[in-house]
Coordinates of C-alpha atoms in Angstrom, one line a residue:
M15 CA 0.1 -0.2 0.1
T16 CA 1.2 3.3 -1.1
T17 CA 0.8 6.3 1.6
A18 CA 1.4 10.5 1.0
A19 CA 5.0 9.8 2.2
D20 CA 6.1 7.5 -1.0
F21 CA 4.2 10.5 -3.5
S22 CA 7.7 13.0 -2.0
P23 CA 10.3 14.5 -3.2
D24 CA 12.1 11.8 -0.6
G25 CA 10.1 8.9 -2.0
Y26 CA 11.0 9.8 -5.2
R27 CA 14.6 9.7 -4.7
R28 CA 13.5 5.9 -3.2
L29 CA 11.8 4.6 -6.4
I30 CA 14.5 5.7 -8.6
G31 CA 17.3 4.5 -6.3
S32 CA 15.2 0.9 -6.7
F33 CA 16.0 0.9 -10.1
L34 CA 19.3 2.1 -10.1
D35 CA 20.2 -0.2 -7.2
T36 CA 19.1 -3.4 -8.7
G37 CA 21.5 -2.6 -12.4
Y38 CA 19.0 -0.3 -14.0
E39 CA 20.3 1.6 -16.5
V40 CA 17.9 5.4 -17.3
R41 CA 17.5 5.9 -21.0
N42 CA 15.4 7.8 -23.3
F43 CA 13.4 6.8 -26.1
D44 CA 16.0 6.7 -29.3
D45 CA 17.8 4.6 -27.0
V46 CA 16.0 2.4 -24.8
E47 CA 16.5 -1.6 -25.3
Q48 CA 13.1 -3.8 -24.5
E49 CA 15.5 -7.1 -23.2
K50 CA 17.8 -5.0 -21.6
P51 CA 17.5 -3.3 -17.6
H52 CA 16.8 0.2 -19.8
L53 CA 14.0 3.0 -17.5
I54 CA 12.3 5.4 -19.6
L55 CA 11.5 8.6 -17.0
R56 CA 9.1 10.5 -18.6
H57 CA 7.0 13.0 -17.3
D58 CA 3.9 15.0 -18.8
V59 CA 3.8 18.5 -17.7
D60 CA -0.2 18.4 -16.4
Q61 CA -0.4 21.2 -14.1
S62 CA 2.5 23.0 -13.4
L63 CA 5.8 23.7 -14.6
Q64 CA 7.0 25.2 -11.9
A65 CA 6.8 21.7 -10.4
A66 CA 8.5 20.3 -12.7
V67 CA 11.6 22.6 -12.2
Q68 CA 11.7 21.2 -8.6
L69 CA 11.5 17.1 -10.0
A70 CA 14.1 18.7 -12.3
K71 CA 16.5 19.6 -10.0
L72 CA 16.1 16.2 -7.6
E73 CA 16.5 13.8 -11.0
A74 CA 19.9 16.1 -11.2
N75 CA 21.2 15.6 -7.9
I76 CA 20.0 11.5 -8.2
G77 CA 22.6 12.0 -11.4
V78 CA 19.6 10.9 -14.2
S79 CA 18.2 12.1 -17.2
S80 CA 14.5 12.7 -18.4
T81 CA 12.0 13.7 -20.7
Y82 CA 9.8 16.4 -19.7
F83 CA 6.3 16.7 -22.0
V84 CA 5.1 20.3 -22.2
L85 CA 1.7 21.3 -22.7
L86 CA 1.5 24.4 -25.2
R87 CA -1.9 24.7 -25.5
T88 CA -3.5 24.7 -22.1
E89 CA -5.7 26.7 -19.4
M90 CA -2.8 26.1 -16.4
Y91 CA 0.3 27.7 -17.5
N92 CA 1.5 29.4 -20.3
P93 CA 5.2 28.0 -21.8
L94 CA 5.7 30.7 -24.0
S95 CA 5.6 33.3 -21.1
R96 CA 8.6 34.8 -19.6
D97 CA 8.2 32.3 -16.3
G98 CA 7.3 29.2 -18.4
M99 CA 10.5 30.0 -20.2
D100 CA 12.5 30.3 -17.6
A101 CA 11.3 27.2 -16.5
M102 CA 12.1 25.1 -20.1
R103 CA 15.4 26.3 -20.0
A104 CA 15.8 25.9 -16.4
I105 CA 14.5 22.0 -17.6
R106 CA 17.3 21.8 -19.8
A107 CA 20.1 23.1 -17.7
C108 CA 19.5 20.3 -15.5
G109 CA 20.4 17.9 -18.8
H110 CA 16.6 16.8 -19.3
R111 CA 15.3 16.9 -22.4
I112 CA 11.9 18.3 -23.8
G113 CA 9.1 17.4 -25.9
L114 CA 5.6 18.1 -27.1
H115 CA 2.6 16.5 -24.5
F116 CA 0.1 17.0 -27.1
D117 CA -4.0 17.4 -26.8
A118 CA -5.7 15.6 -29.3
S119 CA -8.9 17.1 -28.4
L120 CA -8.7 20.7 -29.1
Y121 CA -8.4 18.9 -32.7
D122 CA -11.0 16.7 -34.8
D123 CA -10.7 13.2 -34.2
D124 CA -8.7 13.0 -37.6
R125 CA -5.0 11.2 -38.4
D126 CA -4.0 13.6 -41.0
I127 CA -5.5 17.1 -38.6
F128 CA -3.8 15.7 -35.5
E129 CA -0.6 15.0 -37.4
A130 CA -0.4 18.5 -38.6
A131 CA -1.4 20.1 -35.4
A132 CA 1.1 18.0 -34.2
E133 CA 3.4 19.5 -36.3
R134 CA 2.6 22.8 -36.3
E135 CA 2.9 22.9 -32.5
C136 CA 6.9 21.0 -32.4
A137 CA 7.2 24.2 -34.8
I138 CA 6.2 26.8 -32.1
L139 CA 7.8 25.1 -29.1
E140 CA 11.3 24.4 -31.2
T141 CA 11.6 28.4 -32.4
A142 CA 11.2 29.3 -28.5
L143 CA 13.6 26.3 -27.0
E144 CA 16.0 27.0 -30.1
E145 CA 16.4 23.0 -30.8
A146 CA 14.6 20.5 -32.4
V147 CA 11.9 18.6 -30.6
G148 CA 11.8 14.9 -31.0
D149 CA 9.5 13.2 -28.3
I150 CA 5.6 13.9 -28.5
S151 CA 3.1 12.5 -25.8
F152 CA -0.6 12.3 -25.7
H153 CA -2.5 13.9 -23.3
R154 CA -5.6 12.1 -22.6
P155 CA -4.7 10.0 -25.6
V156 CA -7.9 9.7 -28.1
R157 CA -8.5 5.5 -28.8
S158 CA -7.1 6.1 -32.4
L159 CA -3.5 7.1 -31.0
L160 CA -3.2 4.3 -28.3
G161 CA -0.7 1.9 -29.6
L162 CA 0.0 3.8 -32.9
P163 CA 3.4 2.2 -34.5
G164 CA 6.1 4.1 -35.9
R165 CA 6.5 8.0 -35.8
F166 CA 3.8 10.9 -35.2
A167 CA 4.5 14.1 -36.9
G168 CA 8.2 12.6 -37.8
R169 CA 8.5 12.4 -34.3
L170 CA 9.1 9.1 -31.5
H171 CA 5.7 8.8 -30.0
V172 CA 5.4 7.5 -26.4
Y173 CA 2.4 5.2 -27.3
D174 CA 4.4 3.5 -30.3
P175 CA 4.1 -0.3 -29.2
V176 CA 8.0 -0.6 -29.3
F177 CA 7.7 1.8 -25.6
Y178 CA 3.7 0.4 -24.5
S179 CA 2.0 -2.8 -24.8
D180 CA 5.2 -4.4 -26.3
M181 CA 7.7 -2.5 -23.1
A182 CA 6.3 -2.7 -19.3
Y183 CA 4.3 0.5 -18.5
C184 CA 4.0 2.3 -15.1
S185 CA 1.9 5.4 -14.7
D186 CA 1.3 7.6 -11.4
S187 CA -2.4 9.2 -12.6
R188 CA -4.1 10.7 -10.8
G189 CA -1.5 10.1 -7.7
G190 CA -1.7 6.3 -7.9
W191 CA -0.2 3.7 -9.2
G192 CA -2.9 2.1 -11.3
H193 CA -0.8 0.2 -13.4
G194 CA 0.6 -1.6 -9.9
H195 CA 4.2 -0.5 -8.1
P196 CA 6.9 -0.4 -10.8
C197 CA 9.1 -2.5 -8.1
D198 CA 6.6 -4.8 -8.1
H199 CA 6.4 -5.5 -11.9
A200 CA 7.3 -8.3 -13.5
A201 CA 9.3 -6.6 -15.6
F202 CA 11.7 -5.3 -12.6
D203 CA 12.0 -8.7 -11.2
A204 CA 13.2 -10.2 -15.0
H205 CA 15.8 -6.7 -15.3
K206 CA 13.8 -5.7 -19.0
A207 CA 12.6 -2.5 -20.0
M208 CA 10.7 -0.3 -18.8
Q209 CA 8.5 3.3 -19.4
L210 CA 7.9 4.9 -16.1
L211 CA 5.2 7.8 -17.2
T212 CA 5.2 10.6 -13.8
H213 CA 3.5 13.9 -12.8
P214 CA 5.6 16.4 -11.3
V215 CA 2.9 17.7 -9.0
W216 CA 2.4 14.4 -7.2
W217 CA 6.2 14.7 -6.5
V218 CA 7.2 18.2 -4.9
T219 CA 5.2 18.3 -2.1
P220 CA 5.6 16.5 0.7
D221 CA 2.7 15.2 3.1
A222 CA -0.2 15.9 1.5
D223 CA -3.1 14.1 -0.6
P224 CA -3.5 14.8 -4.0
V225 CA -6.2 17.3 -3.7
E226 CA -3.7 19.8 -1.6
K227 CA -1.0 19.2 -4.0
I228 CA -3.4 20.6 -6.5
G229 CA -4.7 23.0 -4.0
T230 CA -0.8 24.2 -3.8
V231 CA -0.5 24.9 -7.4
L232 CA -3.7 26.5 -7.9
D233 CA -3.2 29.1 -5.0
A234 CA 0.9 29.2 -7.0
R235 CA -0.8 30.2 -10.3
L236 CA -2.9 32.6 -8.1
E237 CA -0.2 34.6 -6.5
R238 CA 1.6 34.8 -9.6
L239 CA -1.9 36.1 -11.8
H240 CA -1.6 38.8 -8.9
R241 CA 1.9 39.6 -9.4
E242 CA 1.4 40.5 -13.0
L243 CA -1.8 42.4 -12.1
R244 CA -0.2 44.3 -9.6
D245 CA 2.8 44.5 -11.8
N246 CA 1.3 46.1 -14.9
C247 CA -2.6 47.0 -13.3
E248 CA -3.1 50.2 -11.8
P249 CA -6.1 50.0 -10.3
W250 CA -5.4 46.8 -8.7
S251 CA -1.5 47.9 -8.0
N252 CA -3.8 50.3 -5.6
A253 CA -6.4 48.2 -4.7
T254 CA -4.5 45.4 -3.4
R255 CA -1.9 47.7 -1.3
I256 CA -4.5 48.3 1.2
D257 CA -4.2 45.2 3.2
P258 CA -1.0 43.7 2.1
A259 CA -1.5 41.0 4.0
E260 CA -5.1 40.1 3.4
T261 CA -5.4 36.8 0.8
R262 CA -5.7 36.9 -2.6
A263 CA -8.9 35.1 -3.0
E264 CA -10.5 38.4 -0.7
I265 CA -9.5 41.1 -2.3
P266 CA -11.9 40.7 -5.3
G267 CA -15.0 40.2 -3.2
R268 CA -13.8 43.2 -0.9
I269 CA -13.3 45.8 -4.5
R270 CA -17.2 45.1 -5.4
R271 CA -18.7 45.7 -2.3

């Protein structure tokens, strides 16, 4: 049984240490071998780039590298903003890769449309990063993309059978191990390759349940929006100077009264 303590910075160190201590090597999607003790570390950044930076630094301290898949179109964060670009640069500075986290639900359900859209999104990300983006993951993938063989938009994708159905796969979706704990997987005992999907938001806040962790993300997002308004909108800046200790959530209601 996993606990909140398992989904924490120390818990992540223990998890990766369990693989390294048994002889696993961390590899990327383009150099993994299925029959060898290779571990692919994949991170889908669904909610917070700041959480991704925290995990990227933790991994750098452990001495492993991974791929962080970033959403280009999301209401949760803006990767092309100043904060977003700083976060992606920080992830790269830790020795990790950036991939595209593609949300197919934003487009008509058609393979050609999906690939053209993913190509456009990759091009935008490549222009921002000034480097190639070679890997794609799918955000809440539609059925037609699961198990799709070969390349997608000219790039490797994480649900190719080579990395998905033909290889051990474990995910921490919803803040738990829906496919069973990675160290309990038969592939772990057999020292065979595994794709390990984790979401940074579940790992960087200790002693909290999943709902509390999402609440922390929302609080941080609200604070960033407040800071932006304070610096660029005089009415808001004047209003929020009335009581600096007042919480951000209370300010809009007081102003309306």
